[in-house]
Amino acid sequence: MDRRKFIRTTALVSGGMIISTSAFSQSNSILKTKKITILHTNDTHSNIDPFPLNHAKYPDKGGVARRFDLIQKIRSQEEHVLLLDAGDIFQGTPYFNKFGGVLEMKLMTALGYDAATLGNHDFDGGMDGFLKAKQFGLFPFLCSNYNFENTVLDAQTQRNTIFQKGNVKIGVFGIGVELKGLVPDDKFKETKYIDPIEIANQQALELKNSGCDLIICLSHLGYEYTTDKISDRILAKKTKNVHLIIGGHTHTFLEKPTEEINLEGNLVLINQVGWGGINLGRIDFEFETKLFSKKEVLIIEKQNL
Amino acid sequence: MIRIFLFIFCGAGLLACSSVSKIVVVNEQITIDNYSVNNSSIDSIILPYRTELNKEMKEVIAVSEVDFLVSRPCGNLNNWVTDVLLNSQIKNMKSDEPIFCLINTGGIRSTINKGEVTLGDFYKVMPFDNLIVWVKMPISSLVEIESYLKSTGGEPIAGALFQNGKLVINGMNEQSNYFWIVTSDYLFNGGDKMTFFKQNLEFKVTDVLMRNALISGAKEQRILIQDTTNRIFF
């Protein structure tokens, strides 16, 4: 007997987003309850303008103004949208070398980002540099496993935040990668790194106890490694109460979210959209229940062709 | 036809499953390409910065007849970057001391695309303000360097070959008891876990930014010289 409790349906939808969305909503009307749309980026690395037309790998892809266009289109179609970033906002084009990240922060504010976490490259201008740019970012930076107490970033970030969207309460917390050996010591100074698994469990429980229906971890740990180094896939398996991990750091272009089973046997999704603002991740959740046990979840992939 | 079939399939799947499924998750990875952009608000934020940047960054430094890509264990960009860095350090030097260049794959951040190569492109390839460092290493450190290269799957090198787990450095012979590595201050200080640099006998931090060495090298070449030699074999 097939014990797989959830059914995956893949809808290969071509012809652009508007067509696919309307087709989907028609067939889906019976489930119209509470819908939350999560949009996300990671490792945008100061890519403000689209990649050049002669780019060897990603000609004419990306671009912040186009991303805004796309996000606005989705916002006009969906009532409850969250826009999140999983870190490494800085470093990669001369915009960062010349302006220190100010433009990146201004643009993320203009695009209406709801929260972001810090990536290792967000320390590249030093913590003072980050702070200088951050004043133009009117959205919270979430990080729960860096202790900034003895640094200039003390009280500049928060461990988590809660968004109320309609009837759904969404808790988001941030997890960063170990900086030692990745970032020069003088750029993160006395920042203390705390074990991600322990903290993630604490954060998720705290958010659950606050009544959150959907709990999201914004992570810059990286998708997976050939070693046993902590990654999003390991974090998913070794924690509970987390429903979605939005990852970064490894510049992984996932075709669809990875499904993992957590400590309690519930489903955790991991998603990551490469780097450079080439892709925007979109995950819609429609709730009839708060339970994330595998049998309660139906996952549908739409492919952007 | 295919599209219609899939829509029906999708709809049927949803109806069939609705009685057991209580949370529906729909995912789409949306590629951002030439959407019509009609939001002057965003572009007006970027414009003053772009204008200032372009004054400087659009300067054409060289021409490339091919795409240069970074890859593991080898790539033509791995070779180009390390060749230029090594050459920038030893070209005016007459010495038969063993020396090679070693950097990290992750430190080469972009492609060099076929066509005109601008100053801005070099900021994308090497955005970090890393300085070139000379490090004198004892022969005994080779073991740790070789095991590092094995564990990572290879890093960009010039002036050496990595064959069957052994590093063969130009200018090294049986009498050598040390060799030099040209690298970055980031790696020398333990970046990317290159902890073997702790074994150094001596080091010299130059005042040359790696990026500037690449720009000077490209200017000299005018048409970028491609070397597709495999330098790392397992």
Coordinates of C-alpha atoms in Angstrom, one line a residue:
Chain A
M1 CA 0.0 0.0 0.0
D2 CA 1.3 3.4 -0.9
R3 CA 1.8 5.2 2.3
R4 CA 2.7 8.5 0.7
K5 CA 0.1 10.8 2.3
F6 CA 0.5 13.8 0.1
I7 CA 0.1 14.1 -3.5
R8 CA 2.2 16.2 -5.7
T9 CA 0.8 17.7 -8.8
T10 CA 3.0 19.4 -11.2
A11 CA 1.5 22.0 -13.4
L12 CA 3.7 23.1 -16.2
V13 CA 2.3 26.4 -17.0
S14 CA 3.7 28.4 -19.9
G15 CA 2.7 31.7 -21.3
G16 CA 3.6 33.9 -18.4
M17 CA 2.5 34.6 -14.9
I18 CA -0.9 36.2 -15.4
I19 CA -2.3 33.3 -17.4
S20 CA -1.0 30.8 -14.9
T21 CA -2.3 32.6 -11.9
S22 CA -5.8 33.0 -13.2
A23 CA -5.9 29.4 -14.4
F24 CA -4.9 28.3 -10.9
S25 CA -7.3 30.4 -9.0
Q26 CA -10.3 29.1 -11.0
S27 CA -9.6 25.5 -10.3
N28 CA -8.7 26.3 -6.7
S29 CA -11.8 28.3 -5.7
I30 CA -13.1 25.6 -3.3
L31 CA -10.0 26.0 -1.2
K32 CA -10.2 29.7 -1.0
T33 CA -9.6 30.4 2.6
K34 CA -6.6 32.2 4.0
K35 CA -3.9 32.7 1.5
I36 CA -0.4 34.0 2.2
T37 CA 2.1 34.8 -0.6
I38 CA 5.8 34.7 0.4
L39 CA 8.1 36.3 -2.1
H40 CA 11.8 36.0 -1.5
T41 CA 15.4 36.7 -2.8
N42 CA 18.9 35.8 -1.5
D43 CA 22.4 36.7 -2.4
T44 CA 21.4 39.7 -4.6
H45 CA 25.1 40.9 -4.2
S46 CA 24.6 44.5 -5.2
N47 CA 23.1 43.6 -8.6
I48 CA 21.1 46.7 -9.2
D49 CA 21.1 46.8 -13.0
P50 CA 20.1 43.7 -15.1
F51 CA 23.0 41.5 -16.2
P52 CA 24.6 42.7 -19.4
L53 CA 23.3 41.4 -22.8
N54 CA 26.6 39.7 -23.4
H55 CA 26.7 37.9 -20.1
A56 CA 28.1 34.4 -20.5
K57 CA 25.5 32.8 -18.2
Y58 CA 22.6 35.1 -17.4
P59 CA 22.2 37.6 -20.3
D60 CA 19.7 40.3 -19.6
K61 CA 18.4 38.6 -16.4
G62 CA 17.6 40.3 -13.1
G63 CA 17.5 44.0 -12.3
V64 CA 15.9 45.7 -9.3
A65 CA 13.5 47.8 -11.3
R66 CA 12.1 44.7 -13.0
R67 CA 11.9 42.9 -9.8
F68 CA 9.8 45.7 -8.4
D69 CA 7.6 45.5 -11.5
L70 CA 7.0 41.8 -10.9
I71 CA 6.4 42.2 -7.2
Q72 CA 3.9 45.0 -7.7
K73 CA 2.0 42.8 -10.2
I74 CA 1.8 40.1 -7.6
R75 CA 0.7 42.6 -4.9
S76 CA -2.1 43.8 -7.2
Q77 CA -3.4 40.2 -7.4
E78 CA -2.8 39.0 -3.9
E79 CA -4.0 40.5 -0.6
H80 CA -1.4 39.1 1.8
V81 CA 2.2 39.3 0.5
L82 CA 5.4 39.2 2.4
L83 CA 8.7 40.0 0.8
L84 CA 11.9 38.6 2.4
D85 CA 15.6 38.4 1.8
A86 CA 18.0 35.8 3.1
G87 CA 21.2 37.9 3.1
D88 CA 24.3 38.8 1.1
I89 CA 22.7 42.0 -0.1
F90 CA 26.1 43.6 -0.4
Q91 CA 29.2 43.0 -2.6
G92 CA 29.5 42.0 -6.2
T93 CA 29.2 45.2 -8.3
P94 CA 30.9 48.6 -8.1
Y95 CA 27.7 50.0 -6.6
F96 CA 28.8 48.5 -3.3
N97 CA 32.5 49.6 -3.7
K98 CA 31.5 53.2 -4.4
F99 CA 28.4 53.7 -2.3
G100 CA 28.9 51.2 0.5
G101 CA 25.5 49.6 0.3
V102 CA 23.4 52.7 0.7
L103 CA 21.6 52.2 -2.7
E104 CA 20.9 48.6 -1.9
M105 CA 19.2 49.6 1.3
K106 CA 17.2 52.4 -0.3
L107 CA 16.0 50.1 -3.1
M108 CA 15.0 47.3 -0.7
T109 CA 13.0 49.9 1.2
A110 CA 11.4 51.2 -2.0
L111 CA 10.5 47.6 -3.0
G112 CA 8.8 47.1 0.4
Y113 CA 10.9 44.4 1.9
D114 CA 9.4 43.2 5.1
A115 CA 12.5 41.7 6.6
A116 CA 16.0 40.4 5.8
T117 CA 18.8 38.5 7.5
L118 CA 22.5 39.2 7.4
G119 CA 24.8 37.3 5.1
N120 CA 28.6 37.0 5.6
H121 CA 29.2 39.6 2.8
D122 CA 27.0 42.1 4.6
F123 CA 30.0 42.4 6.9
D124 CA 32.3 43.3 4.1
G125 CA 32.2 47.0 4.8
G126 CA 32.8 46.2 8.5
M127 CA 30.0 46.5 11.1
D128 CA 30.3 50.3 10.9
G129 CA 29.8 50.1 7.2
F130 CA 26.8 48.0 7.6
L131 CA 25.3 50.4 10.1
K132 CA 26.0 53.4 7.9
A133 CA 24.0 51.8 5.0
K134 CA 21.4 50.3 7.3
Q135 CA 20.0 53.7 8.2
F136 CA 18.5 53.7 4.7
G137 CA 16.9 50.3 5.2
L138 CA 13.5 50.8 6.8
F139 CA 12.9 47.1 7.4
P140 CA 14.1 44.9 10.3
F141 CA 17.2 42.7 10.1
L142 CA 16.5 39.4 11.8
C143 CA 19.3 37.4 13.3
S144 CA 19.0 35.1 16.3
N145 CA 22.4 33.3 16.5
Y146 CA 24.8 36.3 16.4
N147 CA 25.3 37.9 19.8
F148 CA 26.3 41.5 18.9
E149 CA 26.3 42.7 22.6
N150 CA 29.9 44.0 22.5
T151 CA 29.7 45.5 19.0
V152 CA 28.2 48.5 17.3
L153 CA 25.4 46.3 16.0
D154 CA 24.1 45.7 19.5
A155 CA 20.3 46.3 19.4
Q156 CA 20.5 47.0 15.7
T157 CA 19.0 43.7 14.7
Q158 CA 16.2 41.6 16.2
R159 CA 15.9 37.9 16.7
N160 CA 12.4 37.6 15.1
T161 CA 9.3 39.4 14.1
I162 CA 5.7 38.6 13.7
F163 CA 3.5 39.7 10.8
Q164 CA -0.3 39.6 11.0
K165 CA -1.8 39.0 7.6
G166 CA -5.6 38.7 7.7
N167 CA -6.3 35.9 10.0
V168 CA -2.8 34.4 9.7
K169 CA 0.0 35.1 12.1
I170 CA 3.5 34.6 10.5
G171 CA 6.6 34.4 12.6
V172 CA 10.0 35.0 11.0
F173 CA 13.4 34.6 12.6
G174 CA 16.9 34.8 11.1
I175 CA 19.9 32.4 11.3
G176 CA 23.4 33.4 10.1
V177 CA 26.4 31.4 9.0
E178 CA 29.6 31.0 11.1
L179 CA 31.7 34.1 10.4
K180 CA 35.1 32.8 11.6
G181 CA 37.2 31.8 8.6
L182 CA 34.7 33.3 6.2
V183 CA 34.9 37.0 7.2
P184 CA 38.1 38.7 8.3
D185 CA 38.1 38.9 12.1
D186 CA 38.3 42.7 12.2
K187 CA 35.0 42.9 10.3
F188 CA 32.9 41.0 12.8
K189 CA 35.1 41.7 15.9
E190 CA 33.4 40.4 19.1
T191 CA 30.3 39.0 17.5
K192 CA 29.6 35.7 19.1
Y193 CA 28.2 32.8 17.0
I194 CA 25.6 30.6 18.6
D195 CA 24.7 27.0 17.5
P196 CA 22.0 27.4 14.9
I197 CA 20.0 24.3 15.8
E198 CA 19.5 25.2 19.4
I199 CA 18.6 28.7 18.7
A200 CA 16.3 27.8 15.8
N201 CA 14.4 25.5 18.1
Q202 CA 14.1 28.2 20.7
Q203 CA 12.9 30.8 18.2
A204 CA 10.4 28.5 16.5
L205 CA 8.9 27.5 19.9
E206 CA 8.7 31.1 21.0
L207 CA 6.9 32.0 17.8
K208 CA 4.6 29.0 18.1
N209 CA 3.8 30.0 21.7
S210 CA 3.0 33.5 20.4
G211 CA 0.3 31.9 18.2
C212 CA 2.0 31.9 14.9
D213 CA 0.4 29.8 12.2
L214 CA 3.3 29.9 9.8
I215 CA 6.9 30.0 11.0
I216 CA 9.7 30.9 8.6
C217 CA 13.4 30.8 9.1
L218 CA 15.5 33.2 7.1
S219 CA 18.8 31.4 6.8
H220 CA 22.2 32.2 5.5
L221 CA 23.7 28.8 6.4
G222 CA 23.8 27.4 2.9
Y223 CA 21.7 24.7 1.3
E224 CA 23.9 21.7 1.8
Y225 CA 27.6 20.6 1.9
T226 CA 29.5 17.4 1.2
T227 CA 30.7 17.5 4.8
D228 CA 28.6 17.5 8.0
K229 CA 28.7 21.3 8.2
I230 CA 25.4 22.7 9.4
S231 CA 23.1 23.6 6.4
D232 CA 19.5 24.3 5.7
R233 CA 18.9 20.6 5.0
I234 CA 20.4 19.6 8.4
L235 CA 18.6 22.4 10.2
A236 CA 15.3 21.3 8.8
K237 CA 15.8 17.7 10.0
K238 CA 17.0 18.6 13.4
T239 CA 14.4 21.2 14.4
K240 CA 10.7 21.4 15.0
N241 CA 8.0 24.0 14.5
V242 CA 9.7 25.5 11.4
H243 CA 7.6 25.3 8.3
L244 CA 9.7 27.1 5.7
I245 CA 13.4 27.8 5.5
I246 CA 14.3 30.5 3.0
G247 CA 18.0 30.0 2.4
G248 CA 21.0 31.6 0.8
H249 CA 24.8 31.6 0.8
T250 CA 25.5 28.6 -1.5
H251 CA 23.9 30.4 -4.5
T252 CA 21.8 27.3 -5.1
F253 CA 19.2 27.5 -7.9
L254 CA 16.5 25.1 -6.7
E255 CA 13.9 24.2 -9.3
K256 CA 11.4 23.7 -6.5
P257 CA 11.4 23.8 -2.7
T258 CA 13.1 20.8 -1.1
E259 CA 10.9 18.8 1.3
E260 CA 12.4 17.5 4.5
I261 CA 10.8 15.9 7.6
N262 CA 11.5 17.5 10.9
L263 CA 12.1 16.0 14.4
E264 CA 8.3 15.6 14.9
G265 CA 7.7 14.0 11.5
N266 CA 6.2 17.2 10.0
L267 CA 7.0 18.8 6.7
V268 CA 9.6 21.5 6.3
L269 CA 10.1 23.3 3.0
I270 CA 13.5 24.7 2.0
N271 CA 13.8 27.2 -0.9
Q272 CA 16.6 29.2 -2.4
V273 CA 16.7 31.2 -5.7
G274 CA 20.4 31.3 -6.8
W275 CA 21.9 34.7 -6.6
G276 CA 22.1 38.2 -8.3
G277 CA 18.4 38.8 -8.3
I278 CA 18.0 36.5 -11.3
N279 CA 15.0 34.7 -9.8
L280 CA 12.2 35.7 -7.4
G281 CA 10.9 32.8 -5.2
R282 CA 7.2 32.7 -4.7
I283 CA 5.4 30.3 -2.3
D284 CA 1.7 30.6 -1.7
F285 CA 0.2 29.0 1.4
E286 CA -3.5 28.4 1.6
F287 CA -4.7 27.3 5.1
E288 CA -7.6 25.3 6.2
T289 CA -5.7 24.1 9.2
K290 CA -2.6 25.0 11.2
L291 CA -1.3 21.4 11.1
F292 CA 1.8 20.9 9.0
S293 CA 1.8 17.1 9.2
K294 CA 2.7 15.7 5.9
K295 CA -0.8 14.4 5.1
E296 CA -2.3 17.8 5.5
V297 CA -0.1 19.5 2.9
L298 CA -0.6 19.5 -0.8
I299 CA 2.3 20.8 -2.7
I300 CA 1.9 22.2 -6.2
E301 CA 4.8 23.3 -8.4
K302 CA 4.3 25.8 -11.1
Q303 CA 7.2 26.2 -13.5
N304 CA 8.1 29.5 -15.0
L305 CA 9.0 28.6 -18.6
Chain B
M1 CA -2.9 21.2 -26.6
I2 CA -0.3 20.3 -24.0
R3 CA -1.0 23.3 -22.0
I4 CA -4.8 22.6 -21.9
F5 CA -4.1 19.0 -20.9
L6 CA -1.9 20.1 -18.0
F7 CA -4.4 22.7 -16.8
I8 CA -7.1 20.0 -16.7
F9 CA -4.7 17.6 -14.9
C10 CA -3.8 20.3 -12.4
G11 CA -7.5 21.1 -11.7
A12 CA -8.4 17.4 -11.4
G13 CA -5.6 16.8 -9.0
L14 CA -6.7 19.7 -6.8
L15 CA -10.3 18.5 -6.7
A16 CA -9.3 15.0 -6.0
C17 CA -7.1 15.9 -3.1
S18 CA -9.1 18.7 -1.6
S19 CA -10.8 16.4 0.9
V20 CA -7.5 15.3 2.5
S21 CA -5.3 18.4 2.0
K22 CA -5.7 21.2 4.4
I23 CA -2.7 23.3 3.5
V24 CA -2.0 24.0 -0.2
V25 CA 1.4 25.2 -1.1
V26 CA 2.0 26.5 -4.5
N27 CA 5.5 27.4 -5.6
E28 CA 7.0 29.2 -8.6
Q29 CA 10.6 30.3 -9.1
I30 CA 10.1 33.3 -11.4
T31 CA 13.0 34.3 -13.6
I32 CA 13.3 38.1 -13.9
D33 CA 14.0 39.1 -17.5
N34 CA 12.8 41.7 -19.9
Y35 CA 9.5 42.5 -18.3
S36 CA 8.3 45.9 -19.3
V37 CA 9.5 48.3 -16.8
N38 CA 7.2 51.3 -16.3
N39 CA 8.1 52.4 -12.8
S40 CA 10.0 55.6 -13.0
S41 CA 10.1 55.7 -9.2
I42 CA 12.6 52.9 -8.9
D43 CA 14.8 54.0 -11.7
S44 CA 14.8 57.6 -10.4
I45 CA 16.4 56.3 -7.2
I46 CA 19.1 54.4 -9.2
L47 CA 19.8 57.0 -11.8
P48 CA 22.0 59.4 -9.9
Y49 CA 24.1 56.6 -8.6
R50 CA 24.3 54.9 -12.0
T51 CA 25.3 58.1 -13.7
E52 CA 28.1 58.7 -11.3
L53 CA 29.3 55.1 -11.5
N54 CA 29.3 54.9 -15.2
K55 CA 31.5 58.0 -15.6
E56 CA 34.3 55.8 -14.2
M57 CA 33.2 52.2 -14.7
K58 CA 32.4 52.2 -18.4
E59 CA 36.0 52.7 -19.4
V60 CA 37.0 49.9 -21.7
I61 CA 40.1 48.2 -20.4
A62 CA 40.5 45.3 -22.9
V63 CA 38.6 43.1 -25.3
S64 CA 37.8 39.4 -24.8
E65 CA 37.2 37.1 -27.7
V66 CA 35.8 34.4 -25.5
D67 CA 33.7 34.0 -22.4
F68 CA 36.0 33.4 -19.3
L69 CA 34.3 31.2 -16.7
V70 CA 35.3 30.2 -13.3
S71 CA 34.8 26.5 -12.5
R72 CA 36.1 23.6 -10.4
P73 CA 38.6 22.2 -10.6
C74 CA 39.7 24.3 -13.6
G75 CA 38.4 27.1 -15.8
N76 CA 39.9 29.6 -18.2
L77 CA 39.1 32.3 -15.8
N78 CA 40.8 30.5 -12.9
N79 CA 43.9 30.3 -15.2
W80 CA 43.7 33.9 -16.4
V81 CA 43.3 35.5 -12.9
T82 CA 46.1 33.4 -11.3
D83 CA 48.4 33.9 -14.4
V84 CA 48.0 37.6 -14.3
L85 CA 48.5 37.8 -10.5
L86 CA 51.6 35.7 -10.6
N87 CA 53.0 37.5 -13.6
S88 CA 52.4 40.9 -12.0
Q89 CA 54.7 39.8 -9.1
I90 CA 57.5 38.0 -10.9
K91 CA 57.8 39.6 -14.3
N92 CA 60.5 42.1 -13.3
M93 CA 62.3 39.6 -11.0
K94 CA 65.1 37.4 -11.9
S95 CA 65.0 34.5 -9.5
D96 CA 64.9 30.8 -9.6
E97 CA 63.2 30.3 -6.3
P98 CA 60.1 28.1 -6.5
I99 CA 56.9 30.2 -6.6
F100 CA 53.3 29.7 -7.6
C101 CA 50.0 31.5 -7.2
L102 CA 47.1 30.1 -5.2
I103 CA 43.7 31.8 -4.7
N104 CA 40.2 30.6 -3.9
T105 CA 37.5 29.6 -6.4
G106 CA 35.0 31.6 -4.4
G107 CA 37.1 34.7 -4.7
I108 CA 36.4 35.0 -8.4
R109 CA 33.0 36.4 -8.3
S110 CA 31.9 36.8 -11.9
T111 CA 32.5 35.8 -15.5
I112 CA 34.4 37.9 -18.0
N113 CA 32.1 38.1 -21.0
K114 CA 33.0 38.0 -24.6
G115 CA 33.2 41.6 -25.9
E116 CA 34.5 44.8 -24.5
V117 CA 35.7 44.4 -20.9
T118 CA 35.2 47.5 -18.8
L119 CA 36.6 48.7 -15.5
G120 CA 33.3 47.9 -13.9
D121 CA 33.7 44.2 -15.0
F122 CA 36.8 43.9 -13.0
Y123 CA 35.0 45.1 -9.9
K124 CA 32.5 42.3 -10.5
V125 CA 35.3 39.7 -11.0
M126 CA 37.2 40.9 -7.9
P127 CA 35.0 43.1 -5.8
F128 CA 37.0 42.7 -2.6
D129 CA 39.8 45.1 -1.7
N130 CA 42.2 42.3 -1.1
L131 CA 46.0 42.9 -1.3
I132 CA 48.5 40.6 -2.9
V133 CA 50.7 38.8 -0.3
W134 CA 53.9 36.7 -0.7
V135 CA 54.1 33.8 1.7
K136 CA 57.3 31.7 2.2
M137 CA 56.3 28.2 3.2
P138 CA 58.3 25.2 4.3
I139 CA 58.3 22.1 2.2
S140 CA 56.7 20.3 5.2
S141 CA 53.5 22.4 4.6
L142 CA 52.9 20.8 1.2
V143 CA 51.0 17.9 2.8
E144 CA 48.4 20.2 4.3
I145 CA 48.1 22.2 1.1
E146 CA 47.6 19.1 -1.0
S147 CA 45.0 17.7 1.3
Y148 CA 43.2 21.1 1.3
L149 CA 43.1 21.0 -2.5
K150 CA 41.8 17.5 -2.5
S151 CA 39.0 18.3 0.0
T152 CA 37.7 21.4 -1.8
G153 CA 37.9 19.9 -5.3
G154 CA 40.6 22.3 -6.5
E155 CA 41.4 26.0 -6.4
P156 CA 42.8 28.3 -9.0
I157 CA 46.6 27.9 -9.4
A158 CA 49.3 29.2 -11.7
G159 CA 53.0 28.3 -11.8
A160 CA 52.2 24.8 -10.5
L161 CA 50.3 21.7 -11.4
F162 CA 48.3 19.5 -9.1
Q163 CA 48.6 15.9 -10.3
N164 CA 47.4 12.8 -8.5
G165 CA 47.3 14.5 -5.2
K166 CA 50.7 16.1 -5.5
L167 CA 51.6 19.7 -6.1
V168 CA 54.4 20.2 -8.6
I169 CA 55.7 23.7 -8.3
N170 CA 57.7 25.5 -11.0
G171 CA 61.4 25.9 -10.0
M172 CA 61.3 23.4 -7.2
N173 CA 63.8 20.6 -7.0
E174 CA 65.1 18.1 -4.5
Q175 CA 67.3 20.7 -2.8
S176 CA 64.4 23.1 -2.2
N177 CA 63.3 23.4 1.4
Y178 CA 60.8 26.2 1.0
F179 CA 58.7 27.8 -1.7
W180 CA 56.7 31.0 -2.1
I181 CA 53.0 31.4 -2.6
V182 CA 51.5 34.5 -4.1
T183 CA 48.0 34.9 -2.7
S184 CA 45.6 37.3 -1.0
D185 CA 45.7 38.8 2.5
Y186 CA 42.2 37.3 3.0
L187 CA 43.4 33.8 2.4
F188 CA 46.7 34.4 4.2
N189 CA 44.8 35.3 7.3
G190 CA 42.9 32.0 7.3
G191 CA 40.0 32.9 5.0
D192 CA 38.2 30.0 3.4
K193 CA 39.9 27.9 6.1
M194 CA 43.3 27.9 4.4
T195 CA 44.9 27.4 7.8
F196 CA 48.1 26.0 6.3
F197 CA 49.3 29.6 5.9
K198 CA 50.0 29.5 9.7
Q199 CA 53.0 27.4 8.9
N200 CA 54.6 30.3 7.0
L201 CA 58.3 31.1 7.5
E202 CA 58.0 34.6 6.3
F203 CA 55.5 36.9 4.6
K204 CA 55.3 40.1 2.7
V205 CA 52.1 42.1 2.3
T206 CA 52.4 44.2 -0.9
D207 CA 50.4 47.4 -1.4
V208 CA 48.9 46.0 -4.6
L209 CA 45.2 45.4 -4.7
M210 CA 44.4 42.1 -6.5
R211 CA 41.8 43.9 -8.6
N212 CA 44.3 46.5 -9.7
A213 CA 46.8 43.8 -10.7
L214 CA 44.1 42.3 -12.9
I215 CA 43.3 45.6 -14.5
S216 CA 46.9 46.3 -15.3
G217 CA 47.4 42.8 -16.7
A218 CA 44.3 43.2 -18.9
K219 CA 45.5 46.6 -20.2
E220 CA 48.8 45.0 -21.2
Q221 CA 47.2 42.1 -22.9
R222 CA 44.6 44.3 -24.7
I223 CA 43.0 41.1 -26.1
L224 CA 42.7 38.8 -23.1
I225 CA 44.9 35.7 -23.5
Q226 CA 43.1 32.5 -22.9
D227 CA 44.7 29.4 -21.4
T228 CA 42.5 26.3 -21.2
T229 CA 45.1 24.0 -19.8
N230 CA 44.0 21.7 -17.1
R231 CA 46.1 22.4 -14.0
I232 CA 44.4 20.2 -11.5
F233 CA 44.0 16.4 -12.0
F234 CA 42.7 14.0 -9.4

